[in-house]
Short mmCIF file of C-alpha atoms in Angstrom, two decimals:
data_model
loop_
_atom_site.label_atom_id
_atom_site.label_comp_id
_atom_site.label_asym_id
_atom_site.label_seq_id
_atom_site.Cartn_x
_atom_site.Cartn_y
_atom_site.Cartn_z
CA MET A 1 31.35 6.03 66.69
CA LYS A 2 34.74 7.61 65.98
CA PRO A 3 34.87 11.32 65.04
CA MET A 4 36.22 10.58 61.54
CA LYS A 5 33.30 8.26 60.78
CA ILE A 6 30.81 10.86 62.04
CA PHE A 7 32.31 13.54 59.80
CA THR A 8 32.31 11.15 56.85
CA LEU A 9 28.64 10.26 57.44
CA ILE A 10 27.67 13.94 57.74
CA GLY A 11 29.57 14.68 54.52
CA LEU A 12 27.78 11.92 52.64
CA LEU A 13 24.37 13.04 53.94
CA SER A 14 25.12 16.64 52.93
CA CYS A 15 26.19 15.54 49.48
CA CYS A 16 23.04 13.45 48.99
CA LEU A 17 20.86 16.30 50.25
CA SER A 18 22.60 18.75 47.91
CA CYS A 19 22.15 16.42 44.91
CA ASP A 20 18.49 15.90 45.80
CA LEU A 21 17.93 19.65 46.11
CA ASN A 22 19.66 20.31 42.79
CA ALA A 23 17.49 17.70 41.05
CA GLN A 24 14.39 19.16 42.68
CA GLN A 25 15.39 22.66 41.51
CA VAL A 26 15.61 21.36 37.94
CA ILE A 27 12.17 19.75 38.22
CA ASN A 28 10.63 22.81 39.91
CA LYS A 29 11.55 24.94 36.91
CA VAL A 30 9.02 23.04 34.81
CA GLN A 31 6.08 23.06 37.21
CA THR A 32 4.39 25.86 35.22
CA MET A 33 4.08 23.60 32.17
CA HIS A 34 0.91 21.57 31.79
CA ALA A 35 1.31 18.09 33.29
CA LYS A 36 0.23 16.43 30.03
CA GLN A 37 2.81 18.41 28.06
CA GLN A 38 5.53 17.41 30.51
CA SER A 39 4.57 13.76 30.08
CA ILE A 40 4.59 13.96 26.28
CA ILE A 41 8.09 15.47 26.40
CA ALA A 42 9.37 12.82 28.83
CA ILE A 43 7.74 9.88 27.01
CA ALA A 44 9.19 11.03 23.68
CA ALA A 45 12.67 11.41 25.15
CA LEU A 46 12.73 8.04 26.90
CA THR A 47 11.24 6.22 23.89
CA THR A 48 13.93 7.74 21.66
CA LYS A 49 16.66 6.93 24.18
CA GLY A 50 15.38 3.36 24.59
CA ASP A 51 15.40 3.58 28.40
CA LEU A 52 12.49 1.19 28.92
CA PRO A 53 12.52 1.01 32.76
CA GLN A 54 12.29 4.82 33.01
CA LEU A 55 9.78 4.86 30.17
CA GLN A 56 7.58 2.41 32.07
CA ARG A 57 7.48 4.79 35.06
CA GLU A 58 6.82 7.81 32.82
CA LEU A 59 3.97 6.04 31.02
CA ASN A 60 2.28 5.52 34.39
CA THR A 61 2.83 9.20 35.21
CA GLY A 62 1.40 10.22 31.85
CA LEU A 63 -1.76 8.19 32.32
CA ASP A 64 -2.16 9.56 35.84
CA SER A 65 -1.74 13.13 34.52
CA GLY A 66 -4.67 12.72 32.15
CA LEU A 67 -3.16 11.52 28.88
CA THR A 68 -5.45 9.02 27.16
CA ILE A 69 -4.31 5.65 25.83
CA ASN A 70 -4.77 6.88 22.25
CA GLU A 71 -2.78 10.07 22.89
CA ILE A 72 0.19 8.09 24.19
CA LYS A 73 -0.07 5.63 21.29
CA GLU A 74 -0.11 8.61 18.93
CA VAL A 75 3.12 9.94 20.44
CA MET A 76 4.76 6.57 19.67
CA VAL A 77 3.39 6.56 16.11
CA HIS A 78 4.55 10.15 15.58
CA LEU A 79 8.07 9.25 16.73
CA THR A 80 8.55 6.69 13.95
CA ALA A 81 9.50 9.63 11.69
CA TYR A 82 12.27 10.70 14.06
CA ASN A 83 13.64 7.73 16.01
CA GLY A 84 12.61 4.94 13.62
CA PHE A 85 10.24 2.01 13.90
CA PRO A 86 12.40 -0.13 16.26
CA ARG A 87 12.37 2.43 19.10
CA SER A 88 8.66 3.17 18.62
CA LEU A 89 7.77 -0.54 18.57
CA GLN A 90 9.74 -1.08 21.78
CA GLY A 91 7.88 1.85 23.27
CA LEU A 92 4.51 0.41 22.25
CA ASN A 93 5.40 -3.01 23.69
CA THR A 94 6.38 -1.33 26.96
CA PHE A 95 3.07 0.55 26.94
CA ILE A 96 1.12 -2.69 26.47
CA ALA A 97 2.84 -4.13 29.54
CA VAL A 98 2.04 -1.00 31.58
CA LEU A 99 -1.64 -1.12 30.61
CA GLU A 100 -1.90 -4.81 31.49
CA GLU A 101 -0.31 -4.18 34.88
CA ARG A 102 -2.65 -1.26 35.60
CA LYS A 103 -5.68 -3.28 34.52
CA ALA A 104 -4.67 -6.08 36.90
CA LYS A 105 -4.64 -3.48 39.70
CA GLY A 106 -8.15 -2.39 38.81
CA ILE A 107 -7.11 0.89 37.21
CA LYS A 108 -9.37 1.86 34.32
CA ASP A 109 -7.59 4.21 31.92
CA LYS A 110 -9.43 6.41 29.43
CA LEU A 111 -9.11 5.21 25.84
CA GLY A 112 -9.68 8.62 24.27
CA ARG A 113 -10.91 9.47 20.80
CA GLU A 114 -9.65 8.05 17.54
CA ALA A 115 -8.21 10.19 14.76
CA THR A 116 -10.77 11.83 12.48
CA PRO A 117 -10.48 10.48 8.91
CA VAL A 118 -8.38 12.91 6.86
CA LYS A 119 -10.25 14.50 3.96
CA ASN A 120 -7.93 14.79 0.99
CA THR A 121 -9.17 16.84 -1.95
CA THR A 122 -5.85 18.16 -3.29
CA GLY A 123 -3.54 15.12 -3.22
CA LYS A 124 -1.28 14.07 -0.36
CA TYR A 125 1.73 16.11 -1.46
CA GLU A 126 -0.27 19.34 -1.61
CA GLN A 127 -1.98 18.49 1.67
CA GLY A 128 1.38 17.93 3.38
CA LYS A 129 2.69 21.15 1.86
CA ARG A 130 -0.23 23.10 3.34
CA VAL A 131 0.37 21.55 6.78
CA LEU A 132 4.05 22.50 6.64
CA GLU A 133 3.16 26.06 5.63
CA THR A 134 0.80 26.25 8.60
CA LEU A 135 3.55 25.05 10.94
CA THR A 136 6.22 27.44 9.67
CA GLY A 137 4.00 30.37 8.76
CA GLN A 138 5.82 30.66 5.43
CA ALA A 139 4.89 29.60 1.92
CA GLU A 140 6.91 26.76 0.40
CA ARG A 141 9.32 28.15 -2.18
CA GLU A 142 10.19 26.87 -5.62
CA PRO A 143 12.50 25.70 -7.06
CA LYS A 144 13.63 23.26 -4.40
CA THR A 145 17.17 23.53 -3.03
CA GLY A 146 19.49 21.47 -0.83
CA TYR A 147 18.41 17.94 0.07
CA ALA A 148 15.01 18.39 -1.62
CA ALA A 149 16.69 19.13 -4.95
CA PHE A 150 19.40 16.49 -4.47
CA ALA A 151 16.95 13.70 -3.52
CA PRO A 152 13.41 14.80 -4.52
CA VAL A 153 11.92 11.55 -3.24
CA ILE A 154 12.78 12.51 0.36
CA ASP A 155 10.84 15.75 -0.10
CA THR A 156 7.89 13.67 -1.35
CA PHE A 157 8.09 11.32 1.66
CA LEU A 158 8.29 14.24 4.07
CA LYS A 159 5.24 15.98 2.59
CA GLU A 160 3.09 12.88 2.01
CA HIS A 161 3.99 10.66 4.96
CA LEU A 162 5.14 12.96 7.76
CA PHE A 163 3.10 16.13 7.21
CA ALA A 164 0.01 14.68 5.47
CA ASP A 165 -0.33 11.21 7.06
CA ILE A 166 1.10 11.80 10.55
CA PHE A 167 0.64 15.52 11.31
CA GLY A 168 -2.78 15.27 9.67
CA ARG A 169 -4.04 12.97 12.46
CA ASP A 170 -5.89 15.12 14.99
CA VAL A 171 -5.40 13.00 18.12
CA LEU A 172 -2.60 15.40 19.09
CA THR A 173 -2.40 19.13 18.43
CA TYR A 174 0.40 20.56 16.29
CA THR A 175 2.01 21.98 19.44
CA GLU A 176 1.94 18.61 21.20
CA ARG A 177 3.49 16.99 18.13
CA GLU A 178 6.22 19.61 18.08
CA PHE A 179 7.00 19.02 21.76
CA ALA A 180 7.41 15.31 20.97
CA THR A 181 9.52 16.11 17.90
CA LEU A 182 11.86 18.48 19.72
CA SER A 183 12.22 16.07 22.60
CA ALA A 184 13.26 13.30 20.20
CA LEU A 185 15.72 15.54 18.31
CA ILE A 186 17.38 16.78 21.51
CA THR A 187 17.66 13.19 22.74
CA LEU A 188 19.22 12.04 19.45
CA GLY A 189 21.79 14.86 19.39
CA GLY A 190 23.87 15.95 16.42
CA VAL A 191 20.84 17.30 14.53
CA GLU A 192 21.12 20.99 15.39
CA PRO A 193 19.69 22.33 12.08
CA MET A 194 16.53 20.27 12.64
CA MET A 195 16.34 21.39 16.28
CA ARG A 196 16.56 25.00 15.15
CA GLY A 197 13.86 24.52 12.53
CA HIS A 198 11.44 22.92 14.96
CA MET A 199 12.15 25.51 17.66
CA ASN A 200 11.16 28.16 15.15
CA ILE A 201 8.00 26.18 14.35
CA VAL A 202 6.95 25.73 17.97
CA MET A 203 7.51 29.43 18.68
CA HIS A 204 5.41 30.29 15.63
CA LEU A 205 2.68 28.09 17.13
CA GLY A 206 2.72 30.25 20.26
CA VAL A 207 5.20 28.57 22.62
CA THR A 208 7.43 31.09 24.36
CA GLU A 209 11.19 31.00 24.84
CA ALA A 210 10.56 30.63 28.60
CA GLU A 211 8.45 27.54 27.97
CA LEU A 212 11.20 26.04 25.80
CA GLN A 213 13.66 26.70 28.63
CA GLN A 214 11.27 24.83 30.93
CA MET A 215 11.19 21.95 28.48
CA LEU A 216 14.99 21.82 28.46
CA SER A 217 15.05 21.76 32.27
CA LEU A 218 12.71 18.77 32.22
CA LEU A 219 14.94 17.00 29.68
CA GLU A 220 17.97 17.75 31.84
CA ALA A 221 16.31 15.84 34.66
CA LYS A 222 15.60 12.90 32.32
CA LEU A 223 18.65 12.86 30.04
CA GLY A 224 21.41 14.81 31.77
CA LYS A 225 22.94 18.25 31.43
CA ALA A 226 24.89 17.64 28.21
CA ALA A 227 21.78 16.94 26.12
CA ALA A 228 19.88 19.89 27.62
CA ASP A 229 22.81 22.25 27.10
CA ALA A 230 22.99 21.27 23.43
CA GLY A 231 19.36 22.32 23.14
CA ARG A 232 20.04 25.56 25.01
CA ARG A 233 22.84 26.47 22.59
CA VAL A 234 20.46 26.05 19.66
CA LEU A 235 17.71 28.00 21.42
CA SER A 236 20.09 30.91 21.96
CA THR A 237 20.30 31.29 18.17
CA VAL A 238 16.52 31.20 17.65
CA LYS A 239 14.43 34.34 17.81
CA SER A 240 10.68 34.47 18.35
CA THR A 241 8.70 35.80 15.41
CA ALA A 242 6.46 37.67 17.83
CA VAL A 243 8.76 40.73 17.94
CA GLN A 244 11.14 41.29 15.07
CA PRO A 245 14.69 42.58 15.66
CA GLY A 246 14.78 46.33 15.23
CA SER A 247 11.04 46.77 15.72
CA ARG A 248 10.05 50.10 17.22
CA VAL A 249 7.87 49.88 20.30
CA THR A 250 5.53 52.65 21.43
CA SER A 251 5.39 53.57 25.09
CA GLY A 252 2.37 53.94 27.32
CA ASN A 253 -0.02 51.75 29.26
CA ASP A 254 -3.10 51.98 27.05
CA GLY A 255 -3.70 48.21 26.95
CA LEU A 256 -5.84 47.26 23.98
CA PHE A 257 -5.43 50.68 22.36
CA ALA A 258 -1.64 50.95 22.55
CA LYS A 259 0.08 50.96 19.14
CA GLY A 260 2.42 48.14 20.10
CA VAL A 261 5.34 47.15 17.85
CA GLN A 262 6.00 48.03 14.24
CA ALA A 263 4.89 45.18 11.98
CA PRO A 264 7.68 43.24 10.22
CA ALA A 265 8.49 44.43 6.70
CA ASN A 266 8.62 40.89 5.27
CA ASN A 267 4.88 40.45 5.89
CA PHE A 268 3.64 44.04 5.49
CA THR A 269 3.93 46.87 2.98
CA GLY A 270 4.14 50.36 4.47
CA THR A 271 3.96 51.19 8.16
CA ALA A 272 1.67 49.24 10.47
CA TRP A 273 1.60 48.65 14.21
CA VAL A 274 0.64 45.44 16.03
CA ASN A 275 -0.39 45.19 19.69
CA MET A 276 -1.08 41.59 20.78
CA VAL A 277 -3.15 41.42 23.98
CA VAL A 278 -4.04 37.70 23.91
CA GLN A 279 -1.67 35.14 22.39
CA ALA A 280 -1.89 31.43 21.65
CA GLN A 281 0.26 30.52 24.65
CA ASP A 282 -2.28 32.11 27.03
CA GLY A 283 -4.28 28.87 26.86
CA LEU A 284 -7.50 30.35 25.43
CA ASN A 285 -7.16 28.81 21.94
CA CYS A 286 -7.38 32.24 20.35
CA SER A 287 -5.32 35.35 19.68
CA ILE A 288 -6.51 38.96 19.92
CA GLY A 289 -4.62 42.06 18.90
CA THR A 290 -5.09 45.54 17.50
CA VAL A 291 -3.50 46.48 14.19
CA THR A 292 -3.15 50.07 12.98
CA PHE A 293 -2.27 50.74 9.33
CA GLU A 294 -1.03 54.10 8.11
CA PRO A 295 -2.44 55.25 4.72
CA GLY A 296 -1.42 52.83 1.94
CA ALA A 297 -0.10 50.17 4.35
CA ARG A 298 -1.34 46.58 4.08
CA THR A 299 -0.57 42.99 4.95
CA ALA A 300 0.84 40.47 2.50
CA TRP A 301 -1.47 37.77 1.19
CA HIS A 302 -1.94 35.23 3.96
CA ARG A 303 -4.32 32.68 5.41
CA HIS A 304 -5.32 31.51 8.89
CA PRO A 305 -5.90 27.76 9.49
CA GLY A 306 -8.42 28.65 12.21
CA GLY A 307 -9.98 31.64 10.43
CA GLN A 308 -9.97 35.32 11.43
CA ILE A 309 -12.44 38.03 12.49
CA LEU A 310 -11.67 41.74 12.06
CA LEU A 311 -13.57 44.35 14.10
CA VAL A 312 -12.90 47.76 12.51
CA THR A 313 -12.57 50.47 15.17
CA GLU A 314 -11.33 53.53 13.25
CA GLY A 315 -10.79 54.80 9.71
CA VAL A 316 -11.34 53.35 6.25
CA GLY A 317 -9.49 50.38 4.80
CA TYR A 318 -9.44 47.61 2.21
CA TYR A 319 -10.17 43.89 2.57
CA GLN A 320 -9.82 41.34 -0.23
CA GLU A 321 -10.14 37.57 -0.53
CA LYS A 322 -8.48 35.64 -3.34
CA GLY A 323 -10.57 35.78 -6.53
CA GLN A 324 -12.90 38.46 -5.13
CA PRO A 325 -12.92 42.27 -5.60
CA ILE A 326 -11.59 44.58 -2.92
CA ARG A 327 -14.15 45.50 -0.26
CA ILE A 328 -14.20 48.68 1.80
CA MET A 329 -14.06 48.23 5.57
CA GLN A 330 -14.76 51.11 7.93
CA LYS A 331 -15.53 51.81 11.59
CA GLY A 332 -18.17 49.41 12.88
CA ASP A 333 -17.64 46.73 10.22
CA VAL A 334 -17.07 43.06 11.07
CA MET A 335 -15.04 41.13 8.48
CA LYS A 336 -15.26 37.33 8.76
CA CYS A 337 -12.55 35.28 7.05
CA LEU A 338 -13.11 31.53 6.92
CA PRO A 339 -10.30 29.05 7.75
CA GLY A 340 -7.72 28.64 4.98
CA THR A 341 -8.99 31.60 2.90
CA GLU A 342 -6.21 33.60 1.24
CA HIS A 343 -6.75 37.32 1.87
CA TRP A 344 -5.15 40.64 2.75
CA HIS A 345 -6.28 43.80 4.53
CA GLY A 346 -4.98 47.27 5.21
CA ALA A 347 -5.59 50.99 4.95
CA SER A 348 -7.02 52.86 1.99
CA PRO A 349 -4.65 55.29 0.19
CA ASP A 350 -6.00 58.37 2.01
CA SER A 351 -6.97 57.07 5.44
CA GLN A 352 -5.50 55.28 8.41
CA VAL A 353 -7.45 52.23 9.61
CA SER A 354 -7.43 50.30 12.88
CA HIS A 355 -9.05 46.98 13.67
CA ILE A 356 -9.13 44.33 16.36
CA ALA A 357 -7.97 41.03 14.86
CA ILE A 358 -9.33 37.87 16.48
CA GLY A 359 -7.74 34.54 15.58
CA PRO A 360 -9.87 31.59 16.79
CA ASN A 361 -8.70 27.98 16.89
CA THR A 362 -5.01 28.80 17.29
CA ASP A 363 -4.33 25.12 18.00
CA LYS A 364 -4.64 24.66 14.23
CA GLY A 365 -1.61 26.90 13.67
CA GLY A 366 -0.72 30.54 13.13
CA ALA A 367 -0.91 32.70 10.03
CA VAL A 368 0.69 31.38 6.83
CA TRP A 369 2.31 34.29 5.02
CA LEU A 370 2.39 34.31 1.22
CA GLN A 371 3.49 36.83 -1.42
CA LYS A 372 3.15 40.57 -0.96
CA VAL A 373 0.21 42.50 -2.41
CA THR A 374 1.42 44.23 -5.57
CA ASP A 375 0.71 47.89 -6.28
CA SER A 376 -1.52 46.88 -9.18
CA GLU A 377 -3.54 44.58 -6.90
CA TYR A 378 -3.83 47.31 -4.29
CA LYS A 379 -4.95 49.89 -6.87
CA SER A 380 -7.56 47.57 -8.41
CA TYR A 381 -10.33 48.87 -6.12
CA LYS A 382 -13.27 50.27 -8.07
CA LYS A 383 -14.91 53.31 -6.50
CA GLN A 384 -18.40 52.33 -7.65
CA ASP A 385 -18.17 49.31 -5.32
CA LYS A 386 -17.50 51.54 -2.32
CA TYR A 387 -20.79 51.01 -0.50
CA ALA A 388 -21.66 47.60 -1.92
CA ASP A 389 -21.23 45.99 1.49
CA HIS A 390 -23.12 48.65 3.49
#
């Protein structure tokens, strides 16, 4: 072989090896994500893109990673709200072909559970509104503005169809649905405001910025750098609600008993400190943190979709549920707040209070923050009720 041909061959082999290593580096960045989550992201992207040959391969990977037939079908159904019925129907037809091929090979895939019937006691619009508030952690405001005021029917469709009918189906968790949603939006492109909104939602649900970066690396491997970079630009403008800009942080390595960060003023009155030691993204389906309120400080009204338990460790404070009188809480007390119950808690006027806050069932969503507790509400405590609970 002539020297020029040898050099050319070596150059081509080096180039191929370099490309393969670069692709592997992109894939390796996402190895810390759960295999099922990776598959949901990839299936959503390829369904939205309409790349059926790649989708066929990814559907096989998803089934092999532990996704059930019903979970994958649910991803396709969910995507109708973002990429339209034609793409989702093509995805479902491709999935049927994959299942038939696997069955012919003797592979028995797990069907998985069906969606639990949705109990609707408030009307679909109100139900969808509550789901959206759980996702965002913020109460829906009136009057409506923007597109909702310009075309009220679209607001109705969003609440009743997307958030009540689709998000209300429990085959997938809210976080899994948001991974599918973000994947579809990044694949579509040109919808940066929606990307930003859903990045804020998924971070409120407990997904970290690092995990979103991992998601974007996976999409880069599936869609190319341009699509992933568009997502990265949006992510750079999104801040996690876990630590607010300008929050003061106490120093020290006291673990559970460190003060932590100063609580955000939009959800608290007065000075309070929050130290989260277990968060939703830790994979335990709960959150645990200590909260310390200085005298007179309290939370805003809020509710937890999965409920909350408060273990009072120091001081004397107030606890109130909507429609009920204020109750005293003090060291040794255990306050149990049922899922969806509007309540607030904080210090009494003359004493600091500290408690451990346990949030079970975080897969149902984080706290939904409502209006602040007024001074008249805070001062409504009647001293004769002081020891009613003891």
